Every structure is written in structure tokens, then in C-alpha cells.
Amino acid sequence: MDEQPRLMHSHTGVGMAGHPGLPQHMQEGTGGTDGDGRKQDIGDILQQIMTITDQSLDEAQARKHALNCHRMKPALFNVLCEIKEKTVLSIRGAQEEEPPDPQLMRLDNMLLAEGVSGPEKGGGSAAAAAAAAASGGAGADNSAEHSDYRAKLSQIRQIYHTELEKYEQACNEFTTHVMNLLREQSRTRPISPKEIERMVSIIHRKFSAIQMQLKQSTCEAVMILRSRFLDARRKRRNFNKQATEILNEYFYSHLSNPYPSEEAKEELAKKCAITVAQVSNWFGNKRIRYKKNIGKFQEEANMYAARTAVNAANASSHGSQANSPSTPNSAGSAGSFNMSNSGDLFMSVQSLNGDSYQGAQANGGWQDAPTPSSVTSPTEGPGSVHSDTSN
DNA sequence: GGTAATGATTGCTA
DNA sequence: TAGCAATCATTACC
């Protein structure tokens, strides 16, 4: 603001006539008496402006009014505006041409993808569906989780839009205020419409920085929500009874070597409607918990052994009726897992007969257990179990 | 609310 | 890289 007197002062010495920026009507007739008169006018105006601050308020007001009504005032303001454009504002102008902020673009894209900005339907539920699919959760619980996720996302969306509206309103109000102020001031100091425009864009940039903060916080909130939704550990569900039974059946029927092959894991996963990784986790947990407390699992082991024995017996009688005794995979509920004819079954039956069910433990905690394929081999019999335990 | 059970994760090892 | 051991976090049950 204080640059104005300096500008004026610097140009008073040069003289307005003949100045490259001087409008035609101010430059014409510089050689005649009319031209001298105009020079005198401009000199007077500038002199009055320069001394206006030395005067009392009333005097200054009166002088200001007189200046405003002066016939040369519009021309003088034009010149001053042009000078301003060519000096200070041109430097600023060069800095204004900035590419769109990549950070802001990322935030906008994310908010759009998550359904926070953009149309109400679609993004959010799509994200929820994707998240649910990624979590690997099954069936009934998902709908409740979805609605919970959507409700929370909707809350975030609502807060975001309310805040955004507030910012936009505040920005508009402030912009209007500044524009009015500058228009008002343009009566007493040289302010071009271009300069007002520039000021508006500066204000908008300041407010968009605030908007970016809002977008960033919203993105963070969505990220937290998503991570909570996706975090399987928080949303742990016990496997259903049938799945646990299938896994236990396999475990106790392969007690001498409870290490299912990849194929067996896949088969179990399919049967239990869980992932292969979950099958691996389950067997890992089961092995270690069984080993730590065999006594506790004794009853469970006996139960599954009895069940497997019954299944094997049924299958055997059924097989003899069908005249096909050499089809090991047909026996028992475990079907393709080949639980009949295994050494583990022999051990289980032994335990039913009152023997201690320590066979599996006797092989050194499975440290020297044979490979899964050898255990599940149809040719394997009780003898192979003893060879296992002998290790 | 306390506790056991259980599925998942992490760090380490062979 | 699979498996072990410890641990975490949640669920189920009392």
C-alpha cells in the first residue's frame, strides 16, 4: 500500500508527458500551450497528493473530494495502474501459473474412490464390498459389517460435506468483502480490475490450502475405518462346528504326522469354506496346543478315534458288500483324506481299548515324522505307525 | 466381569 | 519357506 507514494514520486521527476504508458489523449499537443497546461495540471495533482498527508483531516477530505472530481484523475489512474501492472504485479503474475497440486489430486481421487466425494451411491459400498472380499469373511456377518462400514462412511461423508460447505461459504464471504473493499479503494488509489482478480485468486488459494487439510483429515479417517474393517484379527470369527469337526477328524486320524500336504490343505479349505492359510494356522495352533497339553485333548482324541473307527467299519462292511475292498478313499467321512487304514486309526482304537494315547507324542513330538504322503499312503498299516514311534 | 478357548500375527529357526 | 513358540485380540461361556 505504501508503494503508491513511492511510485508517484519516482515518476514525478520524469514527468508524465512522453511516458511510454501515457494514454494518447495525455500525450497529444505536448508542444503547444495546451500541453503545457496539462503538464501543469498533472504536476498540481501530484503535488496535492504528495502533500495530502500533511494536512488536517478536514482539509484532506476536502482535497480528496476535489481530486476525485478532477478532470485528469481517470487518466492519471490509468497510467498508475499500467505502471503497477508492469512492475509489481507482473512479477507476481509469473509466480501464479502453478500446476495442479499432485497431493491434492491424490486426495481428491481417493475421496472419490471411497465414495466420500462424488455421487452418494457406489463408491462407498463398492469399497466395502472390496474390503469384505479382501477380508475373506464368509456370508452372514458381512451384511452387518457392510452396513456398519457404510454407516460410518456416511458419517464421515456428511461431516466432510458440512465442513466443505462452511469453508466455501466463508471463502465466498471473504472474497466478496475484499472485492468490495478494493472497489471502494479504487476510487482513491489506482486498483485495476486485474489486480482485484488476482487478489481473489490469492484468497482462493489460501482457502484451498485449508480445504486440503480437511481432505487430508477425511482421508485419514477413511483409512482408519478401512483398516478397522479389514483387520481380520479384530473381526475374528470362530470356525463353524462342521469345519472344526472336519479339521479335527483329519488331525486325529493323522496324529502320527498331522501335517497335511498342500493338496490336503486345499481340500480341507474347500470343505470347511475357509482359506488354505486358515487351515495352516489351524493346524499350527492345534499341533502346538495338543503337544503342550496332551492330557486335555485325550477325550477329544478318543471321541474322534471312535468316530473314525465306526466310519471305517461301516465303510468296510459296505465295501465288502460292494465287493471292492481295495478302495481306501471310499471309507469314512473324511473321504478323500484317506483316514481309514491308517496307523493313526490303529492308535485311536488302541486308546479306545484303554491304552494311553501317547503314540504321536512318542515319535518325538512329530519331529521325525514321515512326510505326509507316506502317512496317507493306502498301503500304510499299523506297522508303519510303530516304525514312526520307534523314532 | 473374569476366564478359557481360539483364530491370527510375529519373530525366529532349520 | 514351513513350522514352532509366544503372544495378541476376540469370542464364548459362566
Short mmCIF file of C-alpha atoms (C1' of nucleotides) in Angstrom, two decimals:
data_model
loop_
_atom_site.label_atom_id
_atom_site.label_comp_id
_atom_site.label_asym_id
_atom_site.label_seq_id
_atom_site.Cartn_x
_atom_site.Cartn_y
_atom_site.Cartn_z
CA MET A 1 0.00 0.00 0.00
CA ASP A 2 2.76 2.41 0.83
CA GLU A 3 4.26 1.81 -2.58
CA GLN A 4 1.91 4.31 -4.08
CA PRO A 5 3.66 7.49 -2.95
CA ARG A 6 6.96 5.98 -3.99
CA LEU A 7 5.62 5.19 -7.43
CA MET A 8 4.15 8.58 -7.82
CA HIS A 9 7.22 10.26 -6.53
CA SER A 10 9.51 8.34 -8.79
CA HIS A 11 7.54 9.37 -11.81
CA THR A 12 7.05 12.97 -10.93
CA GLY A 13 10.63 13.69 -11.72
CA VAL A 14 10.39 12.06 -15.11
CA GLY A 15 7.21 13.85 -15.98
CA MET A 16 4.06 12.21 -17.23
CA ALA A 17 4.17 13.56 -20.74
CA GLY A 18 6.05 11.38 -23.16
CA HIS A 19 5.86 8.42 -20.82
CA PRO A 20 5.50 5.21 -22.77
CA GLY A 21 2.48 4.20 -20.75
CA LEU A 22 0.78 7.53 -21.02
CA PRO A 23 -2.54 7.42 -22.89
CA GLN A 24 -2.75 9.14 -26.22
CA HIS A 25 -5.06 11.90 -25.02
CA MET A 26 -2.47 12.86 -22.38
CA GLN A 27 0.46 12.84 -24.79
CA GLU A 28 -1.01 14.85 -27.66
CA GLY A 29 -0.21 18.52 -28.03
CA THR A 30 2.87 18.42 -25.86
CA GLY A 31 4.48 21.13 -27.89
CA GLY A 32 1.69 23.76 -27.54
CA THR A 33 0.36 25.90 -24.70
CA ASP A 34 -2.44 23.38 -24.14
CA GLY A 35 0.20 20.73 -23.50
CA ASP A 36 1.98 22.96 -21.02
CA GLY A 37 -1.32 23.48 -19.27
CA ARG A 38 -1.88 19.75 -18.92
CA LYS A 39 1.63 19.26 -17.61
CA GLN A 40 0.86 21.91 -15.09
CA ASP A 41 -2.40 20.11 -14.18
CA ILE A 42 -0.67 16.80 -13.63
CA GLY A 43 2.06 18.44 -11.65
CA ASP A 44 -0.58 20.09 -9.48
CA ILE A 45 -2.43 16.85 -8.89
CA LEU A 46 0.70 15.01 -7.92
CA GLN A 47 1.78 17.82 -5.67
CA GLN A 48 -1.58 17.77 -3.95
CA ILE A 49 -1.45 14.01 -3.49
CA MET A 50 2.05 14.18 -2.06
CA THR A 51 1.12 16.83 0.47
CA ILE A 52 -2.27 15.44 1.42
CA THR A 53 -0.91 13.61 4.44
CA ASP A 54 0.48 16.85 5.87
CA GLN A 55 -2.95 18.36 6.03
CA SER A 56 -5.65 18.12 8.66
CA LEU A 57 -8.38 15.53 8.25
CA ASP A 58 -11.00 18.01 7.12
CA GLU A 59 -8.64 19.63 4.71
CA ALA A 60 -7.56 16.25 3.39
CA GLN A 61 -11.14 15.14 2.92
CA ALA A 62 -11.94 18.30 1.00
CA ARG A 63 -8.78 17.94 -1.05
CA LYS A 64 -9.59 14.28 -1.71
CA HIS A 65 -13.00 15.19 -2.94
CA ALA A 66 -11.53 17.83 -5.19
CA LEU A 67 -9.02 15.36 -6.56
CA ASN A 68 -11.71 12.78 -7.19
CA CYS A 69 -13.61 15.28 -9.22
CA HIS A 70 -10.55 16.45 -11.10
CA ARG A 71 -10.86 16.06 -14.87
CA MET A 72 -7.43 14.47 -15.13
CA LYS A 73 -8.00 11.87 -12.44
CA PRO A 74 -9.16 8.95 -14.65
CA ALA A 75 -6.24 9.40 -16.99
CA LEU A 76 -3.75 9.59 -14.13
CA PHE A 77 -5.18 6.44 -12.53
CA ASN A 78 -4.91 4.63 -15.84
CA VAL A 79 -1.26 5.47 -16.06
CA LEU A 80 -0.59 4.46 -12.49
CA CYS A 81 -2.43 1.19 -12.98
CA GLU A 82 -0.38 0.43 -16.05
CA ILE A 83 2.84 1.18 -14.24
CA LYS A 84 1.76 -1.05 -11.41
CA GLU A 85 0.94 -3.84 -13.84
CA LYS A 86 4.35 -3.59 -15.44
CA THR A 87 6.27 -3.59 -12.19
CA VAL A 88 4.96 -5.35 -9.09
CA LEU A 89 2.02 -7.31 -10.48
CA SER A 90 3.90 -8.67 -13.46
CA ILE A 91 6.41 -10.26 -11.09
CA ARG A 92 3.64 -11.83 -9.04
CA GLY A 93 1.84 -12.91 -12.18
CA ALA A 94 4.76 -15.03 -13.23
CA GLN A 95 4.56 -16.93 -9.96
CA GLU A 96 0.86 -17.59 -10.16
CA GLU A 97 0.94 -20.06 -13.01
CA GLU A 98 1.28 -23.19 -10.88
CA PRO A 99 0.48 -26.75 -11.98
CA PRO A 100 -2.27 -28.56 -10.06
CA ASP A 101 -1.03 -29.89 -6.74
CA PRO A 102 -0.38 -33.66 -7.10
CA GLN A 103 -1.07 -34.15 -3.40
CA LEU A 104 -4.47 -32.52 -3.77
CA MET A 105 -5.18 -34.63 -6.83
CA ARG A 106 -4.33 -37.79 -4.90
CA LEU A 107 -6.62 -36.78 -2.05
CA ASP A 108 -9.43 -35.94 -4.48
CA ASN A 109 -9.05 -39.28 -6.25
CA MET A 110 -9.07 -41.19 -3.01
CA LEU A 111 -12.12 -39.40 -1.67
CA LEU A 112 -13.87 -40.11 -4.94
CA ALA A 113 -12.88 -43.77 -4.89
CA GLU A 114 -14.03 -44.19 -1.30
CA GLY A 115 -17.35 -42.56 -2.09
CA VAL A 116 -16.81 -39.62 0.24
CA SER A 117 -16.89 -37.06 -2.53
CA GLY A 118 -18.79 -37.50 -5.76
CA PRO A 119 -22.16 -39.25 -6.05
CA GLU A 120 -23.71 -40.68 -2.90
CA LYS A 121 -24.14 -44.26 -4.10
CA GLY A 122 -21.47 -46.57 -5.47
CA GLY A 123 -18.01 -45.79 -4.18
CA GLY A 124 -18.62 -46.48 -0.53
CA SER A 125 -20.43 -49.73 -0.93
CA ALA A 126 -18.02 -50.81 -3.63
CA ALA A 127 -15.14 -50.13 -1.28
CA ALA A 128 -16.95 -52.00 1.47
CA ALA A 129 -17.53 -54.94 -0.83
CA ALA A 130 -13.90 -54.95 -1.89
CA ALA A 131 -12.81 -54.76 1.71
CA ALA A 132 -15.11 -57.59 2.66
CA ALA A 133 -13.80 -59.70 -0.17
CA ALA A 134 -10.25 -58.98 0.89
CA SER A 135 -11.02 -59.91 4.49
CA GLY A 136 -12.12 -63.35 3.32
CA GLY A 137 -15.01 -63.35 5.74
CA ALA A 138 -17.88 -65.62 4.94
CA GLY A 139 -21.53 -64.93 4.44
CA ALA A 140 -23.96 -63.80 7.07
CA ASP A 141 -21.77 -61.48 9.11
CA ASN A 142 -20.74 -59.50 6.07
CA SER A 143 -24.05 -57.74 5.60
CA ALA A 144 -23.94 -56.41 9.16
CA GLU A 145 -20.32 -55.37 8.71
CA HIS A 146 -21.19 -53.72 5.42
CA SER A 147 -23.97 -51.67 6.91
CA ASP A 148 -21.75 -50.72 9.81
CA TYR A 149 -18.98 -49.68 7.44
CA ARG A 150 -21.39 -47.78 5.23
CA ALA A 151 -22.96 -46.02 8.20
CA LYS A 152 -19.59 -44.84 9.42
CA LEU A 153 -18.51 -43.85 5.94
CA SER A 154 -21.72 -41.94 5.52
CA GLN A 155 -20.99 -40.13 8.77
CA ILE A 156 -17.56 -39.15 7.51
CA ARG A 157 -19.08 -38.06 4.21
CA GLN A 158 -21.63 -35.90 5.96
CA ILE A 159 -19.05 -34.20 8.16
CA TYR A 160 -16.81 -33.67 5.16
CA HIS A 161 -19.53 -32.02 3.12
CA THR A 162 -20.71 -29.85 6.01
CA GLU A 163 -17.19 -28.61 6.62
CA LEU A 164 -16.56 -28.13 2.93
CA GLU A 165 -19.72 -26.08 2.62
CA LYS A 166 -18.66 -23.96 5.58
CA TYR A 167 -15.25 -23.31 4.03
CA GLU A 168 -16.78 -22.42 0.69
CA GLN A 169 -19.24 -20.07 2.31
CA ALA A 170 -16.52 -18.40 4.34
CA CYS A 171 -14.34 -18.15 1.24
CA ASN A 172 -17.13 -16.53 -0.76
CA GLU A 173 -17.97 -14.11 2.01
CA PHE A 174 -14.37 -13.11 2.48
CA THR A 175 -13.83 -12.77 -1.27
CA THR A 176 -16.88 -10.55 -1.65
CA HIS A 177 -15.75 -8.46 1.29
CA VAL A 178 -12.26 -7.97 -0.15
CA MET A 179 -13.63 -7.21 -3.61
CA ASN A 180 -15.97 -4.58 -2.22
CA LEU A 181 -13.13 -3.12 -0.21
CA LEU A 182 -10.85 -2.94 -3.23
CA ARG A 183 -13.57 -1.46 -5.40
CA GLU A 184 -14.17 1.11 -2.72
CA GLN A 185 -10.46 1.85 -2.52
CA SER A 186 -10.14 2.01 -6.28
CA ARG A 187 -11.83 5.39 -6.07
CA THR A 188 -8.94 6.81 -4.12
CA ARG A 189 -5.98 4.74 -5.31
CA PRO A 190 -5.16 3.06 -8.59
CA ILE A 191 -6.51 -0.50 -8.48
CA SER A 192 -7.19 -2.22 -11.76
CA PRO A 193 -9.83 -4.95 -12.20
CA LYS A 194 -7.00 -7.31 -13.00
CA GLU A 195 -5.48 -6.63 -9.62
CA ILE A 196 -8.78 -7.39 -7.90
CA GLU A 197 -8.99 -10.60 -9.87
CA ARG A 198 -5.52 -11.52 -8.76
CA MET A 199 -6.38 -10.83 -5.14
CA VAL A 200 -9.41 -13.10 -5.44
CA SER A 201 -7.27 -15.93 -6.73
CA ILE A 202 -4.84 -15.43 -3.85
CA ILE A 203 -7.72 -15.71 -1.40
CA HIS A 204 -8.98 -18.82 -3.14
CA ARG A 205 -5.55 -20.37 -2.93
CA LYS A 206 -5.38 -19.71 0.80
CA PHE A 207 -8.77 -21.29 1.29
CA SER A 208 -7.91 -24.27 -0.88
CA ALA A 209 -4.95 -24.91 1.44
CA ILE A 210 -7.46 -25.17 4.28
CA GLN A 211 -9.61 -27.42 2.13
CA MET A 212 -6.62 -29.66 1.55
CA GLN A 213 -6.20 -30.06 5.29
CA LEU A 214 -9.85 -31.03 5.53
CA LYS A 215 -9.44 -33.54 2.72
CA GLN A 216 -6.35 -34.96 4.34
CA SER A 217 -8.11 -35.46 7.68
CA THR A 218 -11.05 -37.06 5.90
CA CYS A 219 -8.75 -39.44 4.05
CA GLU A 220 -7.08 -40.38 7.31
CA ALA A 221 -10.47 -41.08 8.89
CA VAL A 222 -11.44 -43.29 5.95
CA MET A 223 -8.11 -45.12 6.16
CA ILE A 224 -8.62 -45.82 9.85
CA LEU A 225 -12.15 -47.01 9.19
CA ARG A 226 -10.98 -49.27 6.40
CA SER A 227 -8.13 -50.73 8.40
CA ARG A 228 -10.51 -51.49 11.25
CA PHE A 229 -12.94 -53.06 8.85
CA LEU A 230 -10.23 -55.08 7.16
CA ASP A 231 -8.39 -56.10 10.30
CA ALA A 232 -9.29 -59.77 10.48
CA ARG A 233 -7.85 -60.06 13.95
CA ARG A 234 -10.38 -57.61 15.32
CA LYS A 235 -13.15 -59.34 13.43
CA ARG A 236 -12.12 -62.88 14.30
CA ARG A 237 -14.88 -65.42 14.00
CA ASN A 238 -14.69 -68.94 15.30
CA PHE A 239 -15.00 -71.52 12.58
CA ASN A 240 -18.35 -73.21 12.47
CA LYS A 241 -18.82 -76.56 14.17
CA GLN A 242 -18.73 -78.57 10.96
CA ALA A 243 -15.45 -77.00 9.86
CA THR A 244 -13.87 -77.67 13.25
CA GLU A 245 -15.06 -81.28 13.09
CA ILE A 246 -13.57 -81.82 9.65
CA LEU A 247 -10.26 -80.35 10.77
CA ASN A 248 -10.25 -82.35 13.98
CA GLU A 249 -11.09 -85.54 12.14
CA TYR A 250 -8.15 -85.03 9.87
CA PHE A 251 -5.88 -84.07 12.75
CA TYR A 252 -6.68 -87.07 14.95
CA SER A 253 -6.69 -89.51 12.06
CA HIS A 254 -3.21 -88.30 11.13
CA LEU A 255 -1.98 -87.90 14.65
CA SER A 256 1.35 -89.56 13.98
CA ASN A 257 2.01 -86.89 11.36
CA PRO A 258 -0.54 -84.10 11.42
CA TYR A 259 0.99 -82.21 8.51
CA PRO A 260 -1.44 -82.05 5.65
CA SER A 261 0.07 -81.69 2.21
CA GLU A 262 -0.77 -78.68 0.09
CA GLU A 263 -3.38 -80.72 -1.74
CA ALA A 264 -4.91 -81.89 1.53
CA LYS A 265 -4.93 -78.32 2.84
CA GLU A 266 -6.73 -77.15 -0.25
CA GLU A 267 -9.22 -79.96 0.07
CA LEU A 268 -9.80 -79.15 3.75
CA ALA A 269 -10.10 -75.46 2.98
CA LYS A 270 -12.73 -76.21 0.38
CA LYS A 271 -14.65 -78.50 2.70
CA CYS A 272 -14.55 -76.05 5.59
CA ALA A 273 -15.18 -72.95 3.47
CA ILE A 274 -12.03 -71.29 4.79
CA THR A 275 -8.73 -70.34 3.22
CA VAL A 276 -5.67 -72.54 2.92
CA ALA A 277 -3.84 -70.08 5.19
CA GLN A 278 -6.53 -70.57 7.81
CA VAL A 279 -6.10 -74.32 7.52
CA SER A 280 -2.37 -73.88 8.05
CA ASN A 281 -2.99 -71.63 11.03
CA TRP A 282 -5.43 -74.08 12.48
CA PHE A 283 -3.01 -77.00 12.19
CA GLY A 284 -0.18 -74.90 13.57
CA ASN A 285 -2.23 -73.92 16.57
CA LYS A 286 -3.63 -77.40 17.02
CA ARG A 287 -0.26 -79.13 16.91
CA ILE A 288 1.28 -76.83 19.44
CA ARG A 289 -1.68 -76.85 21.78
CA TYR A 290 -2.04 -80.56 21.56
CA LYS A 291 1.63 -81.12 22.27
CA LYS A 292 1.53 -78.74 25.21
CA ASN A 293 -1.38 -80.44 26.86
CA ILE A 294 -1.99 -83.92 25.54
CA GLY A 295 -3.95 -84.91 28.64
CA LYS A 296 -6.51 -82.26 27.98
CA PHE A 297 -7.03 -83.41 24.41
CA GLN A 298 -7.25 -87.08 25.35
CA GLU A 299 -11.02 -87.14 25.44
CA GLU A 300 -11.32 -85.32 22.18
CA ALA A 301 -8.83 -87.66 20.57
CA ASN A 302 -10.74 -90.70 21.79
CA MET A 303 -14.00 -89.32 20.50
CA TYR A 304 -12.65 -88.71 17.02
CA ALA A 305 -10.86 -92.04 17.01
CA ALA A 306 -14.08 -93.82 17.89
CA ARG A 307 -15.96 -91.95 15.22
CA THR A 308 -13.32 -92.74 12.64
CA ALA A 309 -13.30 -96.39 13.67
CA VAL A 310 -17.06 -96.60 13.28
CA ASN A 311 -16.87 -94.92 9.90
CA ALA A 312 -14.11 -97.25 8.82
CA ALA A 313 -16.08 -100.29 9.98
CA ASN A 314 -19.17 -99.11 8.14
CA ALA A 315 -17.18 -98.46 5.04
CA SER A 316 -15.50 -101.79 5.31
CA SER A 317 -18.77 -103.72 5.54
CA HIS A 318 -20.23 -101.60 2.80
CA GLY A 319 -17.11 -102.18 0.73
CA SER A 320 -17.26 -105.97 1.13
CA GLN A 321 -20.88 -105.91 0.09
CA ALA A 322 -19.88 -103.94 -2.95
CA ASN A 323 -17.04 -106.36 -3.47
CA SER A 324 -14.43 -103.62 -3.68
CA PRO A 325 -12.16 -103.80 -0.62
CA SER A 326 -9.26 -102.13 -2.30
CA THR A 327 -10.72 -98.62 -2.39
CA PRO A 328 -9.24 -96.91 0.63
CA ASN A 329 -10.52 -93.46 -0.26
CA SER A 330 -14.12 -94.54 -0.02
CA ALA A 331 -14.03 -95.03 3.71
CA GLY A 332 -15.27 -92.71 6.40
CA SER A 333 -16.48 -89.16 6.45
CA ALA A 334 -13.04 -87.91 5.64
CA GLY A 335 -13.42 -89.41 2.20
CA SER A 336 -10.53 -88.39 0.03
CA PHE A 337 -8.39 -87.65 3.06
CA ASN A 338 -7.90 -91.36 3.33
CA MET A 339 -8.35 -91.74 7.05
CA SER A 340 -9.12 -95.42 7.07
CA ASN A 341 -6.36 -97.98 7.08
CA SER A 342 -4.02 -95.52 8.69
CA GLY A 343 -1.75 -96.15 11.60
CA ASP A 344 -3.40 -93.29 13.42
CA LEU A 345 -6.67 -95.10 13.36
CA PHE A 346 -4.93 -98.06 14.87
CA MET A 347 -3.64 -95.85 17.65
CA SER A 348 -7.07 -94.39 18.17
CA VAL A 349 -8.61 -97.79 18.53
CA GLN A 350 -5.86 -98.69 20.94
CA SER A 351 -6.74 -95.68 23.02
CA LEU A 352 -10.35 -96.78 22.97
CA ASN A 353 -9.24 -100.12 24.36
CA GLY A 354 -7.73 -98.36 27.32
CA ASP A 355 -4.23 -97.77 26.03
CA SER A 356 -2.63 -94.44 26.64
CA TYR A 357 -2.91 -92.22 23.60
CA GLN A 358 0.71 -91.28 23.55
CA GLY A 359 1.63 -92.76 20.22
CA ALA A 360 2.01 -89.48 18.46
CA GLN A 361 3.95 -87.98 21.29
CA ALA A 362 6.24 -90.95 21.32
CA ASN A 363 7.62 -90.02 17.93
CA GLY A 364 9.42 -87.07 19.40
CA GLY A 365 6.66 -84.51 19.03
CA TRP A 366 6.44 -85.16 15.27
CA GLN A 367 9.99 -84.00 14.85
CA ASP A 368 10.90 -87.15 12.94
CA ALA A 369 7.52 -87.76 11.47
CA PRO A 370 7.37 -89.16 7.96
CA THR A 371 6.25 -86.99 5.11
CA PRO A 372 2.52 -86.54 4.73
CA SER A 373 2.43 -88.58 1.57
CA SER A 374 3.88 -91.61 3.34
CA VAL A 375 1.37 -91.30 6.13
CA THR A 376 -1.60 -91.03 3.84
CA SER A 377 -0.44 -93.86 1.68
CA PRO A 378 -3.14 -96.51 1.26
CA THR A 379 -0.55 -99.21 1.75
CA GLU A 380 0.33 -97.95 5.19
CA GLY A 381 -0.69 -100.11 8.09
CA PRO A 382 -0.27 -100.32 11.83
CA GLY A 383 3.30 -101.43 11.30
CA SER A 384 4.25 -98.09 9.88
CA VAL A 385 2.97 -96.38 12.99
CA HIS A 386 5.26 -98.44 15.12
CA SER A 387 8.13 -97.54 12.91
CA ASP A 388 7.17 -93.89 13.41
CA THR A 389 7.04 -94.20 17.14
CA SER A 390 10.29 -96.08 17.22
CA ASN A 391 11.97 -92.87 16.16
"C1'" DG B 1 -16.58 -59.06 34.50
"C1'" DG B 2 -13.46 -62.99 34.59
"C1'" DT B 3 -11.64 -66.70 32.16
"C1'" DA B 4 -10.88 -70.27 28.81
"C1'" DA B 5 -10.91 -71.12 24.02
"C1'" DT B 6 -9.48 -69.91 19.64
"C1'" DG B 7 -8.01 -67.68 15.26
"C1'" DA B 8 -4.38 -64.60 13.77
"C1'" DT B 9 0.14 -62.48 13.94
"C1'" DT B 10 5.02 -62.08 14.75
"C1'" DG B 11 9.77 -63.36 15.26
"C1'" DC B 12 12.73 -66.92 14.95
"C1'" DT B 13 14.85 -71.33 13.20
"C1'" DA B 14 16.23 -75.12 10.30
"C1'" DT C 1 9.57 -71.16 3.32
"C1'" DA C 2 7.09 -74.13 6.54
"C1'" DG C 3 6.72 -74.76 11.09
"C1'" DC C 4 7.35 -73.58 16.07
"C1'" DA C 5 6.60 -70.84 20.08
"C1'" DA C 6 4.92 -66.88 22.14
"C1'" DT C 7 1.67 -63.57 22.09
"C1'" DC C 8 -2.29 -60.75 20.84
"C1'" DA C 9 -7.15 -59.90 20.21
"C1'" DT C 10 -11.54 -61.51 20.05
"C1'" DT C 11 -15.27 -64.70 21.15
"C1'" DA C 12 -17.92 -67.72 24.03
"C1'" DC C 13 -19.25 -69.17 28.23
"C1'" DC C 14 -20.00 -68.87 33.18
#
